Short mmCIF file of C-alpha atoms and ligand atoms in Angstrom, two decimals:
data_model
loop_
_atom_site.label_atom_id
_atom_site.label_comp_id
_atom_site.label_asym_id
_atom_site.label_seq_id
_atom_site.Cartn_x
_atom_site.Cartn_y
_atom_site.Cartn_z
CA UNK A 1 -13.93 -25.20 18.56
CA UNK A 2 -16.18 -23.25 16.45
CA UNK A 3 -15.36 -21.96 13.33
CA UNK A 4 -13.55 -17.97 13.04
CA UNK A 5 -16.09 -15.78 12.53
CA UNK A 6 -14.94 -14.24 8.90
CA UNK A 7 -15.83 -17.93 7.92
CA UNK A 8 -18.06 -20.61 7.03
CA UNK A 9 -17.62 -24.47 7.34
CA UNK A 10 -18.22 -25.61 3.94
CA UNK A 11 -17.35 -29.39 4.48
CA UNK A 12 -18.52 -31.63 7.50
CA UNK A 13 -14.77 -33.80 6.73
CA UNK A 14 -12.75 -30.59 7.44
CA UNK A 15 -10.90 -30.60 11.12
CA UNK A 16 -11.58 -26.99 12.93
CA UNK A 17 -8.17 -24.79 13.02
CA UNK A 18 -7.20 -26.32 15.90
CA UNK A 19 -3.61 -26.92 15.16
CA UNK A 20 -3.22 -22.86 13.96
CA UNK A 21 -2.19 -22.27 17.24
CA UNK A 22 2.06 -20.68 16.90
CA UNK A 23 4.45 -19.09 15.05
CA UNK A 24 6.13 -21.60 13.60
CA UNK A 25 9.84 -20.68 11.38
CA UNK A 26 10.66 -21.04 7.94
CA UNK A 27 10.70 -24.38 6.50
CA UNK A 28 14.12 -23.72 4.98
CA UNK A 29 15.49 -23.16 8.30
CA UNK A 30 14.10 -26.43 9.16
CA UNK A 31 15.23 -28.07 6.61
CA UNK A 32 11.95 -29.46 5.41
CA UNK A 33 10.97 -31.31 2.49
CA UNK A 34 8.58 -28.42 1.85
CA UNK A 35 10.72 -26.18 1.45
CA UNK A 36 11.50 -27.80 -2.30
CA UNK A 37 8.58 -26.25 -4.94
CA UNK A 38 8.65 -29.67 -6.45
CA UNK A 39 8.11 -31.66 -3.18
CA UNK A 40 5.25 -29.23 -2.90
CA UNK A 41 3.95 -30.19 -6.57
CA UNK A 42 4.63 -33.73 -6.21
CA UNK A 43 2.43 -33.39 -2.72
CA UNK A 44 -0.39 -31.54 -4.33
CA UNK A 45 -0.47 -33.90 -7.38
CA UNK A 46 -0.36 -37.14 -5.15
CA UNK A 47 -3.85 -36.52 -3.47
CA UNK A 48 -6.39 -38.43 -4.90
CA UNK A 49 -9.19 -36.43 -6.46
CA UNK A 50 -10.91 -39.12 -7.95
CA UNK A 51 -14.14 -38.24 -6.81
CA UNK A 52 -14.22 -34.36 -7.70
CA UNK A 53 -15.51 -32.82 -11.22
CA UNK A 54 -12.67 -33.66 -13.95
CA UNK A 55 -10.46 -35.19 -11.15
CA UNK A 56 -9.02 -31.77 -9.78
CA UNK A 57 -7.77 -31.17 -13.30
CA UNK A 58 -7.37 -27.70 -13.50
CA UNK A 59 -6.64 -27.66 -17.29
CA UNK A 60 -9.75 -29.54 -17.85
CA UNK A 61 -12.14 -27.97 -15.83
CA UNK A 62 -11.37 -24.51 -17.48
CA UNK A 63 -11.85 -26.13 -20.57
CA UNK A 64 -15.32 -27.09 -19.70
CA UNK A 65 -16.07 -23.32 -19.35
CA UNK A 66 -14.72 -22.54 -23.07
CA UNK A 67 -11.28 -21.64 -21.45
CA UNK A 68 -9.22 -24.12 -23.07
CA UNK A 69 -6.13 -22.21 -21.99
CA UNK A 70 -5.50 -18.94 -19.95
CA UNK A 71 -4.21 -16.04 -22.01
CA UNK A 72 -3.29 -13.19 -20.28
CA UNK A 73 -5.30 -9.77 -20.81
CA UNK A 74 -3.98 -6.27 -21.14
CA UNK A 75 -1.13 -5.99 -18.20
CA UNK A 76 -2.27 -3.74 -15.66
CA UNK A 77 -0.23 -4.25 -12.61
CA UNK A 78 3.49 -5.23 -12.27
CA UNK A 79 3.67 -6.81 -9.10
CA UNK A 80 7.42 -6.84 -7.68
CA UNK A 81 8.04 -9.26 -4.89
CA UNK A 82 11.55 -7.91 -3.21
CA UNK A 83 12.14 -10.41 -0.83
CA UNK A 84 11.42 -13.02 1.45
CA UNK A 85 12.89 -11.56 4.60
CA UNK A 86 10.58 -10.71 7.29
CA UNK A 87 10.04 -9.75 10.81
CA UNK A 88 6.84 -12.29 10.96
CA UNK A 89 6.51 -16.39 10.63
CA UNK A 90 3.07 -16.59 10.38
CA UNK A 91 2.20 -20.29 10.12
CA UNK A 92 0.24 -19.55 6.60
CA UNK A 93 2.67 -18.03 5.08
CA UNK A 94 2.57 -19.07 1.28
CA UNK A 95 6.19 -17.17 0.80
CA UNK A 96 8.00 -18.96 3.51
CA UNK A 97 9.47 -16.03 4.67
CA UNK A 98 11.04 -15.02 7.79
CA UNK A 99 13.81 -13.30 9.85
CA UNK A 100 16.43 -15.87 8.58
CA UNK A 101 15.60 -15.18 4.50
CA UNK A 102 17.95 -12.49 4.40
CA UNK A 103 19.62 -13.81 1.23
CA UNK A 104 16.51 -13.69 -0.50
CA UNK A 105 16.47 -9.89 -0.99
CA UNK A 106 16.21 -7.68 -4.25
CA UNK A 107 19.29 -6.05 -5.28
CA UNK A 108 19.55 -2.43 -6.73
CA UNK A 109 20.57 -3.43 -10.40
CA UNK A 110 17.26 -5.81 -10.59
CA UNK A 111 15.05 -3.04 -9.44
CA UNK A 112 16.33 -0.67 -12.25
CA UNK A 113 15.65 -3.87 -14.27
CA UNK A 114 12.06 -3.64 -13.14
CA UNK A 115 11.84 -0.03 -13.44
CA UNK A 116 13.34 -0.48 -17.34
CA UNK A 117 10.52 -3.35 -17.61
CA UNK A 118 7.75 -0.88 -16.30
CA UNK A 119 8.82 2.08 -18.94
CA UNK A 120 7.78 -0.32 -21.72
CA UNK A 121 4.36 -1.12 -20.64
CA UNK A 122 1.47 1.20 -19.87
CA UNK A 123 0.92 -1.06 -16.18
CA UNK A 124 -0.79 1.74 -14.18
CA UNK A 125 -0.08 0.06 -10.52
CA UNK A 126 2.74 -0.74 -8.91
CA UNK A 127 2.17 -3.80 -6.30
CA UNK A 128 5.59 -4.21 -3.92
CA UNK A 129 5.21 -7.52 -2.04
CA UNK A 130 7.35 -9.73 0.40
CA UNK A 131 8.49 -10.73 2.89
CA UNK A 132 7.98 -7.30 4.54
CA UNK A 133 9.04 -5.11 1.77
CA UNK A 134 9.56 -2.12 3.68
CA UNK A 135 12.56 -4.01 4.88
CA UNK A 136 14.76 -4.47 1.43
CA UNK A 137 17.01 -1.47 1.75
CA UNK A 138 15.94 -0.31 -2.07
CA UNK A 139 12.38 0.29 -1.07
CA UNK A 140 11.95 3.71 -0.65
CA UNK A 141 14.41 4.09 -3.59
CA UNK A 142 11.52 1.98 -5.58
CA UNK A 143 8.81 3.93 -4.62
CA UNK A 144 10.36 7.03 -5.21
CA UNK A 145 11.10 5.86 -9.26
CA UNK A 146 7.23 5.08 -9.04
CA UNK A 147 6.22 7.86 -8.11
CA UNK A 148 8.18 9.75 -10.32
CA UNK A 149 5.99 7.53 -13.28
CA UNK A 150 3.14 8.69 -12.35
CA UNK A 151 1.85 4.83 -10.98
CA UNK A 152 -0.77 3.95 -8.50
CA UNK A 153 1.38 2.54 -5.58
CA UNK A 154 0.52 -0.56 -3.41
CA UNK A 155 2.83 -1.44 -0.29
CA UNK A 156 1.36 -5.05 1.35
CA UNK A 157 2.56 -4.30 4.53
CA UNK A 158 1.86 -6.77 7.67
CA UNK A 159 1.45 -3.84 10.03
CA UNK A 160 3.82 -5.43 12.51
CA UNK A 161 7.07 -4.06 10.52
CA UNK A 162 5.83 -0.08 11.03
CA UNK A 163 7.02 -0.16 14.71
CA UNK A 164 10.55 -1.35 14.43
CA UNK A 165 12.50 1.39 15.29
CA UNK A 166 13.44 2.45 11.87
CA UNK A 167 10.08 2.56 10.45
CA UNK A 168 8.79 5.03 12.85
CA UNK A 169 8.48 7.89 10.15
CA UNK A 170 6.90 5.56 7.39
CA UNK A 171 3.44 5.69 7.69
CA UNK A 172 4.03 9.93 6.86
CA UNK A 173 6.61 9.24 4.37
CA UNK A 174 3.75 6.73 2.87
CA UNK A 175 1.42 9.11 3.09
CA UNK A 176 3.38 12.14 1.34
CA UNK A 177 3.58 9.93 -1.33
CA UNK A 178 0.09 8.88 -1.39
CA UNK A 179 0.94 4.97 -1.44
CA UNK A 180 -1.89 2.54 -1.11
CA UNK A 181 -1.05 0.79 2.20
CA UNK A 182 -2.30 -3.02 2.07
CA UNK A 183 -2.62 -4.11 5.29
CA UNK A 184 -2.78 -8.18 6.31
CA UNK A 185 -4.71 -8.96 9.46
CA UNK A 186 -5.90 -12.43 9.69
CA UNK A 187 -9.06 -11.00 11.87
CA UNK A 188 -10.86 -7.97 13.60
CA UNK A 189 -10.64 -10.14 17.08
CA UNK A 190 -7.47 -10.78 18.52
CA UNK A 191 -7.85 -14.98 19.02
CA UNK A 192 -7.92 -15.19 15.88
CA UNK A 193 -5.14 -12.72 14.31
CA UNK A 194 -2.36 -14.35 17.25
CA UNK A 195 -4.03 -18.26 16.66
CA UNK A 196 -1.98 -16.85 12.96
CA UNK A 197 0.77 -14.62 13.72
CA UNK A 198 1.32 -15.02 17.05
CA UNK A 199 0.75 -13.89 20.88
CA UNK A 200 0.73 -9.98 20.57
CA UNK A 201 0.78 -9.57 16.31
CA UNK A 202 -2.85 -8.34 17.06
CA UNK A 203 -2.00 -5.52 19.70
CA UNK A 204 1.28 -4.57 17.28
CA UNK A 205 -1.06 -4.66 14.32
CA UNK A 206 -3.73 -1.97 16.26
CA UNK A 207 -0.53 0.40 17.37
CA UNK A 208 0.29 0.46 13.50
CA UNK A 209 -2.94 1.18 12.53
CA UNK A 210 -3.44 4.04 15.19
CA UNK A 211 -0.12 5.48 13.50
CA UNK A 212 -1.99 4.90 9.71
CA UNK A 213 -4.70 6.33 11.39
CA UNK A 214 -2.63 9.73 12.29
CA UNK A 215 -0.72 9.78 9.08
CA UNK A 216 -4.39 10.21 7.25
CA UNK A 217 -4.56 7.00 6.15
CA UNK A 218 -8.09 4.85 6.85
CA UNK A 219 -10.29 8.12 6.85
CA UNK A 220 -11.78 7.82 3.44
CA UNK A 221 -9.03 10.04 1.55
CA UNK A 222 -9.14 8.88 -2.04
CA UNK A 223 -4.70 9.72 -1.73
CA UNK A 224 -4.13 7.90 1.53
CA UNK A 225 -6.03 4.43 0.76
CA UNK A 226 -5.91 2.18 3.56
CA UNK A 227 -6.92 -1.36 2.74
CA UNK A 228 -7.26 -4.77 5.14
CA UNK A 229 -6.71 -7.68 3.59
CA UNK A 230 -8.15 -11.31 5.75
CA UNK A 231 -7.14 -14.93 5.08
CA UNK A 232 -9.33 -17.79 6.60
CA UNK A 233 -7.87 -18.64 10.06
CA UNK A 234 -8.45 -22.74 9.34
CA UNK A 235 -9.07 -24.80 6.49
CA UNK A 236 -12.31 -22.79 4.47
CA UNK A 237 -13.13 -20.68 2.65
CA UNK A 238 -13.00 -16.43 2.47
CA UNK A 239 -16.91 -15.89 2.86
CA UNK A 240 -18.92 -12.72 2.01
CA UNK A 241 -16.38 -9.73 1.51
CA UNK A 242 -18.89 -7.16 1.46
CA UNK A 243 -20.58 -7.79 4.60
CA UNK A 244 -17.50 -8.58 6.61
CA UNK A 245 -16.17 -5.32 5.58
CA UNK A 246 -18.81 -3.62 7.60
CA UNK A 247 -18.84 -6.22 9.87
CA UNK A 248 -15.13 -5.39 10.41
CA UNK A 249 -15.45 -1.29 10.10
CA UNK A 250 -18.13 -1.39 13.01
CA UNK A 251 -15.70 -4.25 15.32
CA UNK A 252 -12.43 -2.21 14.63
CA UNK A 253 -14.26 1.34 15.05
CA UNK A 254 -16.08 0.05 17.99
CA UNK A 255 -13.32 -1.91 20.25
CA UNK A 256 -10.23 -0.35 18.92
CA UNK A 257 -10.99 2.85 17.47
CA UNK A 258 -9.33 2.46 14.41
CA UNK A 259 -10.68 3.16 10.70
CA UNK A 260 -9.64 1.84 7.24
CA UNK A 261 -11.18 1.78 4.08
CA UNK A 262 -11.92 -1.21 2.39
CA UNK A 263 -11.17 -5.44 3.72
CA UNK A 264 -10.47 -8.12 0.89
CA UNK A 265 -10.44 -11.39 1.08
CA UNK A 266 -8.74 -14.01 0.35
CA UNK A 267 -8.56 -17.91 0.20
CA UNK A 268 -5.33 -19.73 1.55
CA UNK A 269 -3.23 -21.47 -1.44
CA UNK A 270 -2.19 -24.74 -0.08
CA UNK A 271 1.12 -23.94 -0.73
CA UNK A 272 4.52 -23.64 1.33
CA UNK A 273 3.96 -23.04 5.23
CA UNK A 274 -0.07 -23.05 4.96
CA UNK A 275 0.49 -26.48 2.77
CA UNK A 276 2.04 -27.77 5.86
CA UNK A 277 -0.54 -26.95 7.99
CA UNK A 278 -3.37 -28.76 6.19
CA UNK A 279 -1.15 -31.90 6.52
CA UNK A 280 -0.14 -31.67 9.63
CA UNK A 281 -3.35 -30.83 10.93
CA UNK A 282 -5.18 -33.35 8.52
CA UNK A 283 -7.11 -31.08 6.57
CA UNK A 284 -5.37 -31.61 3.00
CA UNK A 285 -7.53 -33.83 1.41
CA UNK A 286 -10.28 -32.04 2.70
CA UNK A 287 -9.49 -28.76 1.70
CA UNK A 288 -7.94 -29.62 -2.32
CA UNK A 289 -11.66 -31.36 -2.38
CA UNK A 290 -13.32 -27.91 -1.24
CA UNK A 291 -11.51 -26.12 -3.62
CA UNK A 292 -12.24 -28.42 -6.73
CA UNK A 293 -16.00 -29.02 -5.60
CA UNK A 294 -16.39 -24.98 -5.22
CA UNK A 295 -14.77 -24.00 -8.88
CA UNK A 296 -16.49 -21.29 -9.93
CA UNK A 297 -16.65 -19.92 -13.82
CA UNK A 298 -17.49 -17.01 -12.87
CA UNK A 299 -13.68 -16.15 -11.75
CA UNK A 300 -11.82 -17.13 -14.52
CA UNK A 301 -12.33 -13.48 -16.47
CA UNK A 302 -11.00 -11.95 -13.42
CA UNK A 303 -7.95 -14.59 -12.17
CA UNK A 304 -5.17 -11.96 -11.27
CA UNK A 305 -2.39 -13.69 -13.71
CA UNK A 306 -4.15 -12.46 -16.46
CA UNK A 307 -3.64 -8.60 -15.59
CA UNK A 308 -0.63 -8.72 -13.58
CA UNK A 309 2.88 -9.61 -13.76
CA UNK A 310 4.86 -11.18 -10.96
CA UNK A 311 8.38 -10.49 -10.89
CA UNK A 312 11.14 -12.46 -7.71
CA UNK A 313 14.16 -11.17 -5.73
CA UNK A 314 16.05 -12.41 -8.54
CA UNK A 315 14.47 -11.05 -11.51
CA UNK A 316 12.69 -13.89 -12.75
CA UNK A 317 8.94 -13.29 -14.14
CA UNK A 318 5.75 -15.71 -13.44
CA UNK A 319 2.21 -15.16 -14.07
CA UNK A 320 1.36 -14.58 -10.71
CA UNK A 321 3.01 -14.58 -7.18
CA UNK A 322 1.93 -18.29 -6.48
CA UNK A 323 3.19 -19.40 -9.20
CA UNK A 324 6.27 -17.84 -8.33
CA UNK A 325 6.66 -19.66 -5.22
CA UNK A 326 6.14 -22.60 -6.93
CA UNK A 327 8.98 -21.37 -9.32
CA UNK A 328 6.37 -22.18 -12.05
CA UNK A 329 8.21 -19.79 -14.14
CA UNK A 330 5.88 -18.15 -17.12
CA UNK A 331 6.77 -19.30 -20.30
CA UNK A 332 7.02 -17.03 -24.08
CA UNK A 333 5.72 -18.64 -26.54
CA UNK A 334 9.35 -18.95 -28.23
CA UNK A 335 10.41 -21.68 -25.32
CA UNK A 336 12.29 -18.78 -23.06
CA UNK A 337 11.52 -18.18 -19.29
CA UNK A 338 13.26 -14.77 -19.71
CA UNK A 339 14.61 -12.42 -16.69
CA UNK A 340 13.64 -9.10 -16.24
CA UNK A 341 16.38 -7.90 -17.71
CA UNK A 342 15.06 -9.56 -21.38
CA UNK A 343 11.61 -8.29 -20.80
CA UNK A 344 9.31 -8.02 -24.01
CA UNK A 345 5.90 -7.40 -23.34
CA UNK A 346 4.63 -8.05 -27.08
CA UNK A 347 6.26 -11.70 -26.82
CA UNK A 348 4.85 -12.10 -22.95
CA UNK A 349 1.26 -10.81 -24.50
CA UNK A 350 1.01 -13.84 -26.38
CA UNK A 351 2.20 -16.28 -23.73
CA UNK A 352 0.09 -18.79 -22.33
CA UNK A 353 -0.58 -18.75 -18.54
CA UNK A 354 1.09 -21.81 -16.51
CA UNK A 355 -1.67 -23.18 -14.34
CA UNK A 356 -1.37 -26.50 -12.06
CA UNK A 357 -3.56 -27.71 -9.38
CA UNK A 358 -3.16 -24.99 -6.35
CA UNK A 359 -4.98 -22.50 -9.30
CA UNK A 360 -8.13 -24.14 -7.95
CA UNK A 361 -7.43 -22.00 -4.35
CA UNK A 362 -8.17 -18.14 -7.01
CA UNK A 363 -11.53 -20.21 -8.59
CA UNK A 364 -12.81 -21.75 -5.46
CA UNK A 365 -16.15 -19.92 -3.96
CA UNK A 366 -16.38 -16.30 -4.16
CA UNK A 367 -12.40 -16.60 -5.91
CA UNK A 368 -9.31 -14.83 -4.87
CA UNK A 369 -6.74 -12.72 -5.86
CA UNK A 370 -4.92 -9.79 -4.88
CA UNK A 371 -7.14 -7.72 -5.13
CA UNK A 372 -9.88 -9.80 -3.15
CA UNK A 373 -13.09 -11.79 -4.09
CA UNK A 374 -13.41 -11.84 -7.98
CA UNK A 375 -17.03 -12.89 -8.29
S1 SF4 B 401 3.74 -11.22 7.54
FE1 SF4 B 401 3.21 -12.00 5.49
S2 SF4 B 401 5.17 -12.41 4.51
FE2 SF4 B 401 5.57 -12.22 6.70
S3 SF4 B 401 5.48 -14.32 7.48
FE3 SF4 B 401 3.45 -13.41 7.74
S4 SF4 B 401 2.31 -14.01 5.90
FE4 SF4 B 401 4.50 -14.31 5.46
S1 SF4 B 402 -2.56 -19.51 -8.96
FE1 SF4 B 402 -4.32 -18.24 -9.52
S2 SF4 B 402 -3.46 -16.37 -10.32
FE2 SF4 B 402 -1.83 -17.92 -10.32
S3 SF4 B 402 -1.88 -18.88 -12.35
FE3 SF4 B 402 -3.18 -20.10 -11.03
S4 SF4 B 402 -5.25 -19.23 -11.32
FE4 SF4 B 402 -3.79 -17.73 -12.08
#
């Protein structure tokens, strides 16, 4: 099988995505081993990286580059993940979320928390993650308190959730209130986005994007910003943002006839359900070798954890959203791991940022974040 087209082989002892093939459900509801953070560490740790610059010591190899630790800059985005629940399993997913997280859900009095959090910084985005966030019964509460602050809005939406039946008006309601809509789609080509989300995500994703489409959004409207955001479909790495974009704009435009704005990349963190994968599939040492031999210092200024702030369900903060599955909880430099509800942004200013090996998924090639390629 050849390789999806938004990416390159980079290593001949990588297996092709053969085994990306189904939904799959979470690995809580399976009751994996996985489904522990620390099994997930311990896994990562255990792979022998002898043979790779500094030994796949993150720590190390940063310091190489005059980084000897990772200080956060000037906070620019709180990023507010408000659950885990979802109507997807996508077999990637670095959140484990699914239908059957519905504990994992933010509450009202935590997203007042937040919102008391946000009044004491000068953060001018708003990033509301999942799960599929639209589903936590306080979202349109949250992005109506953003809104009324004045902040740049981001919903990461998987496209899927806007045709349940009670999402039918969101895309307008979006729209009204000039959110940024994020949108995941694995690839331009159907194969590809079901080989990740399953038979018929890729027909579900085009119907939401027709609606996106008719609410304004995807037509170059500096207030209705419609962004695509692709993941590898296999074990490599995201490849050449700029040209897939038009790459993408002329596929979608052409076959489909939908528009959007701008695609970002991003590499997979072998973490959670997409951790699985590269075992099962026999791609983990592999891929942790790809990442380490493809650290690139030219990322580090712009590794998301140093702009943005991650906050959980539950209120607790982390450096960035990986780290926050990993419940690698940030640390001030008094000792605490403080909850929202303590938040202090001159103490978190000074904090150093908790890094471990998965950190070498946001340095590896072109990097990753958020936000896309960094370099
Ligand atoms: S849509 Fe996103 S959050 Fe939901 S299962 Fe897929 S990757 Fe995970
Ligand atoms: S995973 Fe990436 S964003 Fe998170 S702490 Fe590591 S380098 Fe920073």
């Amino acid at each position: 099988m050849s390789a999806p087209e938004n990416t390159l082989p980079q290593s001949p002892n990588l297996h092709p995505p053969i085994a990306m093939t189904k939904p799959t459900t979470s690995l809580q509801r399976r009751r994996s081993p996985l489904a522990a953070s620390s099994y997930q560490l311990q896994t990562l740790a255990a792979i022998d990286l002898s043979q790779t610059p500094h030994q796949g010591d993150f720590a190390a190899t940063l310091a190489v580059h005059d980084w000897h630790s990772l200080a956060p800059a000037p906070l620019e985005i709180f990023q507010i993940n408000i659950g885990k629940l979802c109507n997807m399993t996508c077999r990637h997913c670095h959140v484990d979320a699914g239908p059957d997280r519905t504990q994992e859900n933010m509450d009202r009095a935590t997203i007042d928390a937040c919102l008391d959090a946000l009044d004491q910084t000068t953060a001018h985005t708003v990033d509301i993650t999942g799960g599929a966030p639209e589903l936590n019964p306080h979202f349109r509460y949250l992005v109506d308190q953003c809104v009324a602050r004045g902040k740049h809005i981001i919903d990461r939406c998987n496209l899927t959730v806007l045709l349940l039946p009670r999402m039918q008006d969101l895309p307008e309601w979006l729209a009204e209130r000039q959110v940024e809509v994020v949108c995941s789609l694995p690839h331009y080509r159907q194969r590809n986005t079901d080989a990740q989300r399953g038979d018929g995500a890729f027909e579900q994703s085009i119907v939401a994007l027709r609606r996106l489409n008719a609410a304004g959004y995807g037509k170059g409207d500096p207030q209705r910003p419609l962004t695509l955001m692709s993941n590898p479909v296999g074990a490599f790495l995201a490849n050449g943002q700029a040209k897939l974009e038009q790459e993408w704009k002329a596929g979608l435009a052409k076959h489909q006839g939908v528009t959007f704005d701008r695609l970002i990349t991003l590499n997979n963190m072998p973490i959670s359900r997409y951790l699985e994968w590269l075992e099962q599939s026999g791609n983990l040492q592999a891929y942790l070798e790809l990442l380490v031999n493809s650290f690139n210092p030219g990322t580090i200024r712009g590794l998301m954890c140093r702009n943005t702030l991650s906050i959980s369900w539950d209120g607790r903060l982390f450096d960035c959203d990986f780290n926050q599955m990993l419940d690698l909880e940030l640390q001030q430099p008094d000792g605490k791991r403080p909850h929202i509800r303590d938040f202090d942004p001159k103490l978190l200013a000074k904090r150093q940022i908790v890094t471990d090996r998965h950190c070498f998924g946001c340095t590896a090639g072109a990097g990753s974040s958020c936000g896309g390629a960094l370099a």
